[in-house]
Short mmCIF file of C-alpha atoms in Angstrom, two decimals:
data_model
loop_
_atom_site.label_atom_id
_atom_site.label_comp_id
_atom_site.label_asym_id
_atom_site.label_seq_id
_atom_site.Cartn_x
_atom_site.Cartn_y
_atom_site.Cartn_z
CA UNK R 1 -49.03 -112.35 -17.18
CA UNK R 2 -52.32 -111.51 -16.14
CA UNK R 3 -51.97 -108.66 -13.51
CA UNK R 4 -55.40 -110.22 -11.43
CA UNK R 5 -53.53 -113.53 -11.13
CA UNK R 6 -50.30 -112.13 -9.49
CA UNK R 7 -49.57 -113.30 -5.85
CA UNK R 8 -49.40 -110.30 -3.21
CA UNK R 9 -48.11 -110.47 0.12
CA UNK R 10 -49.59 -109.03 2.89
CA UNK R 11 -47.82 -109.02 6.81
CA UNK R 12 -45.72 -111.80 5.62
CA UNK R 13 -48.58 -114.03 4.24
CA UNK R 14 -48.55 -114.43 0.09
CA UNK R 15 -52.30 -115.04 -1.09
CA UNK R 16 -52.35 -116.72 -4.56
CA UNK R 17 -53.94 -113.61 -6.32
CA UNK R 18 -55.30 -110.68 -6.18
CA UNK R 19 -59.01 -111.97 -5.97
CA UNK R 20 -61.04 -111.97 -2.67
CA UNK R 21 -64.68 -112.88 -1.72
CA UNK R 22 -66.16 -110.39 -0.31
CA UNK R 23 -67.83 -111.36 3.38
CA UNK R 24 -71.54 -111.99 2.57
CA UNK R 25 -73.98 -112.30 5.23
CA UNK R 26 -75.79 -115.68 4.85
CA UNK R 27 -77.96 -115.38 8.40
CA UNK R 28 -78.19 -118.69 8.85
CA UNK R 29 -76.43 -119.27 11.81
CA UNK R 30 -77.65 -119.91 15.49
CA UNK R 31 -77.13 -118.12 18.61
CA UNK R 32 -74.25 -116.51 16.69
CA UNK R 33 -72.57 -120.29 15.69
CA UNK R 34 -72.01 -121.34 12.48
CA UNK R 35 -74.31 -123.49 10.77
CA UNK R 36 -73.42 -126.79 8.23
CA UNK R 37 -74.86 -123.87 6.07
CA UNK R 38 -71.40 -122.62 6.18
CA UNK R 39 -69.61 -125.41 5.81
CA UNK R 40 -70.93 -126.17 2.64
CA UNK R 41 -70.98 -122.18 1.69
CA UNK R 42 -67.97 -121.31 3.26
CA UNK R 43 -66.47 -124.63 1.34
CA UNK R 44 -67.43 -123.85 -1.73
CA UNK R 45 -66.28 -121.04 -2.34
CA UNK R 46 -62.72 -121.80 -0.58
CA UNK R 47 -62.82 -123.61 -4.35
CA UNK R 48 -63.74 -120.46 -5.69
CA UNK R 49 -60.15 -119.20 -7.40
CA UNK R 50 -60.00 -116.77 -5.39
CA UNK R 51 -57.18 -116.19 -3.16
CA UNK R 52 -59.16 -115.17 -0.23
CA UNK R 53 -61.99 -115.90 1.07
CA UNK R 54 -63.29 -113.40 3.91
CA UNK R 55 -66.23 -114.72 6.19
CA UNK R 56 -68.90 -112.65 6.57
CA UNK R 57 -69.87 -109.97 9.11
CA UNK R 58 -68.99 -111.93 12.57
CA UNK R 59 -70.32 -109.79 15.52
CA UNK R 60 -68.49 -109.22 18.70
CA UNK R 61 -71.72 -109.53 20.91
CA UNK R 62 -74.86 -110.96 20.97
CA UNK R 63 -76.91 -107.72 21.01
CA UNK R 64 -74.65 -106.91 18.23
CA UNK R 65 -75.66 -108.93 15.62
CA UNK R 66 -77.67 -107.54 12.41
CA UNK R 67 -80.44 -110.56 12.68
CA UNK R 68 -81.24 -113.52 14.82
CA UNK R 69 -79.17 -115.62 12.47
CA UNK R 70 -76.22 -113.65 12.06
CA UNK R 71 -72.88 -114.98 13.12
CA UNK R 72 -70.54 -113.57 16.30
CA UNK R 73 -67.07 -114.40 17.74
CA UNK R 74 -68.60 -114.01 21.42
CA UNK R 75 -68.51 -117.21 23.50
CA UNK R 76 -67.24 -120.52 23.24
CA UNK R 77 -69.60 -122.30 21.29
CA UNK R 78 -69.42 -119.35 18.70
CA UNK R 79 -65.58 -119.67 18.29
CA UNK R 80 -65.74 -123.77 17.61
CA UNK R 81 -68.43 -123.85 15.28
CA UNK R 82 -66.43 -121.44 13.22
CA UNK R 83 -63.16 -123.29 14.25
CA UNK R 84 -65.18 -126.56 12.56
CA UNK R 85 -65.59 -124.42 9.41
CA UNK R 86 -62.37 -122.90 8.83
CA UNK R 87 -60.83 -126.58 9.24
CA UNK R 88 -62.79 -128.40 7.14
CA UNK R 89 -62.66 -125.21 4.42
CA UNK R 90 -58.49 -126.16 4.71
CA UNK R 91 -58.78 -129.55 4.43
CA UNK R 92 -60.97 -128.95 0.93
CA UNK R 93 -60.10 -125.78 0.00
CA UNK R 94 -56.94 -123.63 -1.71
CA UNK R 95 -57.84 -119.96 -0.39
CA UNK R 96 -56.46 -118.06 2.55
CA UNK R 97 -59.16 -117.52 5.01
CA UNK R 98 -60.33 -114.11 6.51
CA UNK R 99 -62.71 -112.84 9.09
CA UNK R 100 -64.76 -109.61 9.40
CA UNK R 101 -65.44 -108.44 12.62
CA UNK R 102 -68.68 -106.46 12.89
CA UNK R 103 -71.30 -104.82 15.54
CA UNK R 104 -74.35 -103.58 13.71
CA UNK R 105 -75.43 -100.58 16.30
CA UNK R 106 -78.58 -99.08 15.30
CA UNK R 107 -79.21 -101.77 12.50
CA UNK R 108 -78.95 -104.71 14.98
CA UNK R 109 -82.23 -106.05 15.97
CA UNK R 110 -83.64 -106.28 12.20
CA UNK R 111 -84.95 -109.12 10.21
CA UNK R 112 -83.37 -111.52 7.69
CA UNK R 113 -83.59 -109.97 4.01
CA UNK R 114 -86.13 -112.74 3.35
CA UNK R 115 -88.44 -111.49 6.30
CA UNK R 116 -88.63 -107.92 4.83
CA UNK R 117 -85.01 -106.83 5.95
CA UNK R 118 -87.42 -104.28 8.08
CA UNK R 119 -86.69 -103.71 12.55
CA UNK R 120 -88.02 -106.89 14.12
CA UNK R 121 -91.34 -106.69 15.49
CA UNK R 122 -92.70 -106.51 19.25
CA UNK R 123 -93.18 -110.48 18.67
CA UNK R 124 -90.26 -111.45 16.63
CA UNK R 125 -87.71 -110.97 19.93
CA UNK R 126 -86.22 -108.21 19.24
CA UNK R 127 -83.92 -106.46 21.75
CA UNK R 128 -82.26 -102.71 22.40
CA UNK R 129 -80.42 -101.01 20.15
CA UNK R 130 -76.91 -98.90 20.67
CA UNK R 131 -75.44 -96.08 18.31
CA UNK R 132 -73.90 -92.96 18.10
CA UNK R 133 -76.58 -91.19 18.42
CA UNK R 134 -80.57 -91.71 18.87
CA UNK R 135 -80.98 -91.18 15.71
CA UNK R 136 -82.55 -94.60 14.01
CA UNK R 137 -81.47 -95.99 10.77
CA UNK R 138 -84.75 -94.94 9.29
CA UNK R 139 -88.32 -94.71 9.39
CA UNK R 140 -89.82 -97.52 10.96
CA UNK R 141 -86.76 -98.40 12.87
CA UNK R 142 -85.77 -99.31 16.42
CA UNK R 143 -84.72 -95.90 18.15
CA UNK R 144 -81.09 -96.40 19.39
CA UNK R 145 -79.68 -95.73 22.61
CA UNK R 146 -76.67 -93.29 22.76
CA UNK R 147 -73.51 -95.03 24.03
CA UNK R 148 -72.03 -93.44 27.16
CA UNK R 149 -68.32 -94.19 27.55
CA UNK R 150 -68.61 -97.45 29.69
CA UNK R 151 -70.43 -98.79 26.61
CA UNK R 152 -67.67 -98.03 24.71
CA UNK R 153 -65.73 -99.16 26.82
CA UNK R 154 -67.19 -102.69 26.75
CA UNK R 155 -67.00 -102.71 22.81
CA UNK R 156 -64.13 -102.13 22.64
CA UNK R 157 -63.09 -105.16 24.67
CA UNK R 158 -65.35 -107.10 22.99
CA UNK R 159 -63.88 -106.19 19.58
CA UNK R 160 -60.13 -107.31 21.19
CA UNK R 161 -61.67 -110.50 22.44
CA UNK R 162 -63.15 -111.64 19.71
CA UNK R 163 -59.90 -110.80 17.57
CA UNK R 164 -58.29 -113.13 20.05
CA UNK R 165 -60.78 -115.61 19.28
CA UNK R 166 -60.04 -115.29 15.77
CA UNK R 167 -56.23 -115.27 15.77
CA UNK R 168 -56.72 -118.83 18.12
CA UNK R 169 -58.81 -120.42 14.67
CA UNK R 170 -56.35 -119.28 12.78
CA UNK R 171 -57.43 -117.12 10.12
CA UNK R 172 -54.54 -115.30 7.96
CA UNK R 173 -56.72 -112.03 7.84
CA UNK R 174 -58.94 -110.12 10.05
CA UNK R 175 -60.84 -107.11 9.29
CA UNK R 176 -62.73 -104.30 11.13
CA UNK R 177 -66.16 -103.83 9.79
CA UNK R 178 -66.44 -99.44 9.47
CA UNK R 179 -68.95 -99.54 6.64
CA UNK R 180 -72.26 -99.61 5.59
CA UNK R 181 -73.68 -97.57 8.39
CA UNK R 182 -73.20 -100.01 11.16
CA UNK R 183 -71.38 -99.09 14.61
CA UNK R 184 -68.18 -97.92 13.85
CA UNK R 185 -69.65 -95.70 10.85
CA UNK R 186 -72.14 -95.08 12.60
CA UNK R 187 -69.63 -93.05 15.00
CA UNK R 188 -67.56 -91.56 12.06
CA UNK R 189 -70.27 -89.70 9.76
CA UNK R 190 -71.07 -86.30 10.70
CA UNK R 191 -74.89 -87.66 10.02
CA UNK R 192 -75.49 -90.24 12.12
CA UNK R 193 -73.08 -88.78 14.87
CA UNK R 194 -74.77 -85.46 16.37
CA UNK R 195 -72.93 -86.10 19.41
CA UNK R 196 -71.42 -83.01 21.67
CA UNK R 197 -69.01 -84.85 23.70
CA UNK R 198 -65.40 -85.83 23.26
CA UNK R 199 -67.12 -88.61 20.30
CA UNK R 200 -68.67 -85.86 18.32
CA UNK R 201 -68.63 -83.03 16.39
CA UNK R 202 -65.35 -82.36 14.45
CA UNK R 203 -63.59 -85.21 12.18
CA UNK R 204 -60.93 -85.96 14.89
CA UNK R 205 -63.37 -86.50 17.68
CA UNK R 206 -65.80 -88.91 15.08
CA UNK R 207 -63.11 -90.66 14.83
CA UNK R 208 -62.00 -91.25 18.75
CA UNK R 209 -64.13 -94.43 19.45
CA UNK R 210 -63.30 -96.07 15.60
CA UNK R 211 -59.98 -95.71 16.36
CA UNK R 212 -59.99 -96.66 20.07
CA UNK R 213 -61.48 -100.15 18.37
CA UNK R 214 -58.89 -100.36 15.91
CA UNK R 215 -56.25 -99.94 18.37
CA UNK R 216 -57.60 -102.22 20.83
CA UNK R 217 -57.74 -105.06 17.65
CA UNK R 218 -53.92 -104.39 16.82
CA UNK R 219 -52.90 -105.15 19.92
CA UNK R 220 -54.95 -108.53 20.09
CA UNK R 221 -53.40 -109.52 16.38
CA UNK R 222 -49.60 -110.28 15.51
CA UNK R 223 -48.27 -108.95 13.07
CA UNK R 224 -48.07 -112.00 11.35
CA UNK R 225 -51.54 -111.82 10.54
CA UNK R 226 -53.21 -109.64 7.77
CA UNK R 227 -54.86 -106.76 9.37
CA UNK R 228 -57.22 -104.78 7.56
CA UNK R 229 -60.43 -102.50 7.50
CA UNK R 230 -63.60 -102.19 5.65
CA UNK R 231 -64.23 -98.70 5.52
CA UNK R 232 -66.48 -96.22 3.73
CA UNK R 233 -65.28 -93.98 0.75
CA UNK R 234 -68.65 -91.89 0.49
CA UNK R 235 -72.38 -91.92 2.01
CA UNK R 236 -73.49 -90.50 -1.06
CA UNK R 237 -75.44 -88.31 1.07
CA UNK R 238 -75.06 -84.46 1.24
CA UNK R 239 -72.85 -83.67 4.50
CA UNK R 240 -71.47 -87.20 4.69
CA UNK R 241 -68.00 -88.93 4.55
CA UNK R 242 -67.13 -88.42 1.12
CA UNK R 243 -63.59 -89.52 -0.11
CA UNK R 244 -61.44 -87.04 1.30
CA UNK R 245 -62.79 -88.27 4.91
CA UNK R 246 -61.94 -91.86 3.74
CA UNK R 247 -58.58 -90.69 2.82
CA UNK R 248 -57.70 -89.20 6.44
CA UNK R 249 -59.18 -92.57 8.24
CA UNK R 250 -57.09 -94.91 6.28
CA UNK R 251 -54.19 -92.68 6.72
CA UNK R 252 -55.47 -93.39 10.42
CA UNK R 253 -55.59 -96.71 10.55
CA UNK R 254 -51.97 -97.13 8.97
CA UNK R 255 -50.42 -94.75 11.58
CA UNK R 256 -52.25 -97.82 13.98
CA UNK R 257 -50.51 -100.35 11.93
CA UNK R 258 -53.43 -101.81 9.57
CA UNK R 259 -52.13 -103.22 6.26
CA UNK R 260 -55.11 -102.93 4.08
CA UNK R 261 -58.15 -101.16 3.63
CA UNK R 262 -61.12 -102.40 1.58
CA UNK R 263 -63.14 -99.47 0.25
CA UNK R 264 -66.79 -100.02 -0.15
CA UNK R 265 -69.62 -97.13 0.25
CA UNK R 266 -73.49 -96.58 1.37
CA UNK R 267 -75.78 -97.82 3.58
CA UNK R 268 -75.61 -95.54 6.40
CA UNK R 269 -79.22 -94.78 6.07
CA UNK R 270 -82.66 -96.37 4.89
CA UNK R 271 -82.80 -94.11 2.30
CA UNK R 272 -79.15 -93.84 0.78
CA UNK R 273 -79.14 -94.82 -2.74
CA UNK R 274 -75.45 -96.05 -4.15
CA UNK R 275 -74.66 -95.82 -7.92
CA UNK R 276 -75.60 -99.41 -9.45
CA UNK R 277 -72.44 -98.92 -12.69
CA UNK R 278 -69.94 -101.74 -12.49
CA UNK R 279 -66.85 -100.71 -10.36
CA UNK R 280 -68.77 -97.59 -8.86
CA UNK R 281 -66.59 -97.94 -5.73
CA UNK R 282 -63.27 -98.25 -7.94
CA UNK R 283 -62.40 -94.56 -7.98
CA UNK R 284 -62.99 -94.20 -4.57
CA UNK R 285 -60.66 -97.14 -3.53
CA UNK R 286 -57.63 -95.27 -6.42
CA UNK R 287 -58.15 -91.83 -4.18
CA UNK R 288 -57.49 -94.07 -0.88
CA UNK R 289 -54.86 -96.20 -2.43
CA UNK R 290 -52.55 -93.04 -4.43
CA UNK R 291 -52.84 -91.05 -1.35
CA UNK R 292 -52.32 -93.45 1.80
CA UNK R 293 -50.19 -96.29 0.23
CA UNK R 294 -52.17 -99.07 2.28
CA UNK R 295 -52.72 -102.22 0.25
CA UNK R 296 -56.21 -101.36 -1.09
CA UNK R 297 -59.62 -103.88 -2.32
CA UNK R 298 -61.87 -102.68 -4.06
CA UNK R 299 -65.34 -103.93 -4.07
CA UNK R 300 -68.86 -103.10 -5.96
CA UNK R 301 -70.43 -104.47 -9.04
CA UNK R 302 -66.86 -106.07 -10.08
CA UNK R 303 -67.92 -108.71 -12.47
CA UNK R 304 -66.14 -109.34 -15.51
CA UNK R 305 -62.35 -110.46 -15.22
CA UNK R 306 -61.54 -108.07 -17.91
CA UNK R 307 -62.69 -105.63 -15.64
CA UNK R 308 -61.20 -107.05 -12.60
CA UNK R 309 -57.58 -107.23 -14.01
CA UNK R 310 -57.73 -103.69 -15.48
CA UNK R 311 -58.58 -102.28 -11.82
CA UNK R 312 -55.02 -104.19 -10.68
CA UNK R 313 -52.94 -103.54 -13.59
CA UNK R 314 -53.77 -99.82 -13.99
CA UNK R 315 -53.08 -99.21 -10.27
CA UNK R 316 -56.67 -98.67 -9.20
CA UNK R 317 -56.52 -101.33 -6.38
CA UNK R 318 -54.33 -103.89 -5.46
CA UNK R 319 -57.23 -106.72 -5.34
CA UNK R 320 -60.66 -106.81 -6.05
CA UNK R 321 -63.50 -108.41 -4.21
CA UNK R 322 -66.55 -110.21 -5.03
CA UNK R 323 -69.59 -110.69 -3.86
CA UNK R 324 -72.91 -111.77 -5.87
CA UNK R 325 -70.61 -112.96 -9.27
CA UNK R 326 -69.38 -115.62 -6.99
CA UNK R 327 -72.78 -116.81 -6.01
CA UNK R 328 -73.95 -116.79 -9.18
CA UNK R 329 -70.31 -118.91 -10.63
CA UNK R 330 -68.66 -119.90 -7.55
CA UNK R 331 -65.86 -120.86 -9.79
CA UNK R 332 -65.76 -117.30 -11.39
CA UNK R 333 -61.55 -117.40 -10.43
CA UNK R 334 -61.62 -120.80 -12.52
CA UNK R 335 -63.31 -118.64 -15.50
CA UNK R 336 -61.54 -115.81 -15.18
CA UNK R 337 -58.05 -117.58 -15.44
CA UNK R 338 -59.11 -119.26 -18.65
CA UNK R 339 -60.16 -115.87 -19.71
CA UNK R 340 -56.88 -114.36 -19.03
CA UNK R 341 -54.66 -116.81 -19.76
CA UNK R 342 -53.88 -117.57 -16.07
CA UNK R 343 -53.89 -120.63 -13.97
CA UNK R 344 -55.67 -121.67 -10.77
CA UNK R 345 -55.07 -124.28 -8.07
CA UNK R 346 -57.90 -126.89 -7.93
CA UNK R 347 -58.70 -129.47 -6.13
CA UNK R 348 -57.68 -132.74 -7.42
CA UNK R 349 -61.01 -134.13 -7.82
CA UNK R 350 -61.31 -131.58 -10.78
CA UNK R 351 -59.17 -131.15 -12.54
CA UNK R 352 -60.00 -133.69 -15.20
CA UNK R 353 -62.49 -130.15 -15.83
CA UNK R 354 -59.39 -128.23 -16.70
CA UNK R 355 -58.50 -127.01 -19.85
CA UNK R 356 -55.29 -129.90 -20.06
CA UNK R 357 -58.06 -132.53 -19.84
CA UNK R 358 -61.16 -131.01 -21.18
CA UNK R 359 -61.92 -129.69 -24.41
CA UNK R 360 -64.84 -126.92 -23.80
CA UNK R 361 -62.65 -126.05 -20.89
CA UNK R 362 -59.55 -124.44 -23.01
CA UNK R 363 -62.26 -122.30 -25.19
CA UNK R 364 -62.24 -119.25 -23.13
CA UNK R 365 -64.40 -117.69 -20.52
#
């Protein structure tokens, strides 16, 4: 039995393997609503294998979104255009459905990847920025404004809200985005925090206003619903969060209640460089997993099932997640069960594809 093909249950809710897709940003969305884009995205890849499916960075307010076509959980409109999507990915589709909950902070107000992925311009509508600190996310970059506690404040109950939003669509995992140096990292690494208040300085006071978000999103989610974090397990900068950091923030979040952590790394600044080897984030996520005991995803580079099932069977993670390899195959879960000598639920549409009912099928990967 193939160790990546297992079923794992998570706050009472079994997921068909140990496969996720990672939440990609797609910035094609309007006002913060979900486009047909997604439908057909989001759709696809609810085909994918995989046993989850985690939508991508969904921001809790307007201002914070990354770019002008990023999506958010922050009015009415915004929760039934995603409502639309995650019903017609159930109708279609065999994966359980997730949500990432983001705010970007001091890398809000940018442009899509395909613009230059630079700060918008004076004439490109941009608007203000909020951080940590005023300390912008590089050279060229909007200067952010420091949050004072009422701003926190009003995150925080825009993280809860839009967690209520997401428990009302009906999503069977939800997940606080404290990565890849937007808000909440933004608050936790000594290098983008020079704060000298209450929110600053030592670990325990980085990690006030995180946790203060976290809490706020427990309370808005039963239990009956996955709840998880993407966090960081280094900066790969000199006198950032580096794994043992990682370690006491998950340990954090499980004292909270959180059931998972998915351990991912970089992009706190313009210039942070992350290792490009396959599974460069794996050791990090073992470190998080062997000394918290969360239910740990690992994510980075992961691209051959061989690869993927090792990382589950040797006790490195207890899923893995995907990103690019299932835009380039977005049946890689289809592939990597004929690889391992696992099955898959498919639609019925295609299965005359499989490897019962088609020859090049039942050849291997």
């Amino acid at each position: 039995m193939s160790a990546l093909f297992t079923p794992i249950e998570i706050a009472g809710t079994t997921f068909d393997n140990r496969i996720a897709v990672a939440p990609m940003c797609q910035y094609s969305g309007h006002d913060g609503c979900a486009s047909d884009w997604h439908l057909t995205h989001l759709g696809m890849l609810a085909n994918s294998g995989a046993g989850l499916v985690v939508v991508e960075a969904t921001h809790v307010e307007r201002r914070g979104r990354i770019t002008h076509g990023c999506l958010g959980l922050y009015s009415d409109a915004c929760e039934d255009a995603l409502a639309r999507v995650v019903a017609h990915c159930r109708r279609i589709g065999t994966a359980r459905l997730g949500v990432q909950l983001a705010h970007a902070g001091r890398k809000a107000s940018s442009q899509r990847p395909w613009e230059g992925g630079r700060a918008l311009a004076a004439d490109q509508d941009p608007w203000p920025t909020e951080a940590a600190s005023t300390l912008p996310f590089g050279d060229g970059w909007h200067t952010p404004r420091e949050m004072t506690e009422a701003d926190m404040e009003r995150v925080i109950a825009a993280f809860a809200q839009a967690a209520t939003r997401a428990v009302r669509i009906g999503f069977d995992a939800i997940e606080l985005h404290a990565a890849h140096g937007y808000l909440i990292h933004s608050f936790l690494s000594a290098i983008s925090n020079q704060r000298r208040d209450a929110y600053g300085g030592s670990r325990e006071n980085r990690m006030r206003f995180p946790l203060a978000v976290a809490q706020a999103v427990r309370a808005a989610v039963p239990r009956t619903v996955a709840l998880g974090a993407r966090i960081t397990g280094s900066d790969w900068l000199d006198g950032g969060i580096a794994v043992d950091e990682a370690i006491v923030f998950a340990r954090a979040l499980k004292d909270t209640g959180y059931d998972y952590v998915d351990v991912s790394s970089g992009g706190l600044t313009a210039t942070a460089r992350n290792p490009a080897t396959p599974g460069y984030n794996v050791p990090l996520a073992e470190a998080v997993r062997h000394a918290t005991g969360l239910v740990t995803r690992a994510v980075g580079l992961i691209v051959d099932p061989k690869q993927a099932d090792t990382i589950v069977a040797d006790g490195q993670a207890d899923m893995v997640a995907l990103a690019r390899a299932m835009l380039d195959d977005p049946h890689w879960g289809w592939h990597a069960a004929r690889a391992l000598g696992a099955e898959v639920r498919r639609p019925p549409q295609y299965l005359r594809a499989g490897p019962g009912l088609w020859a090049p099928a039942g050849r291997g990967a």
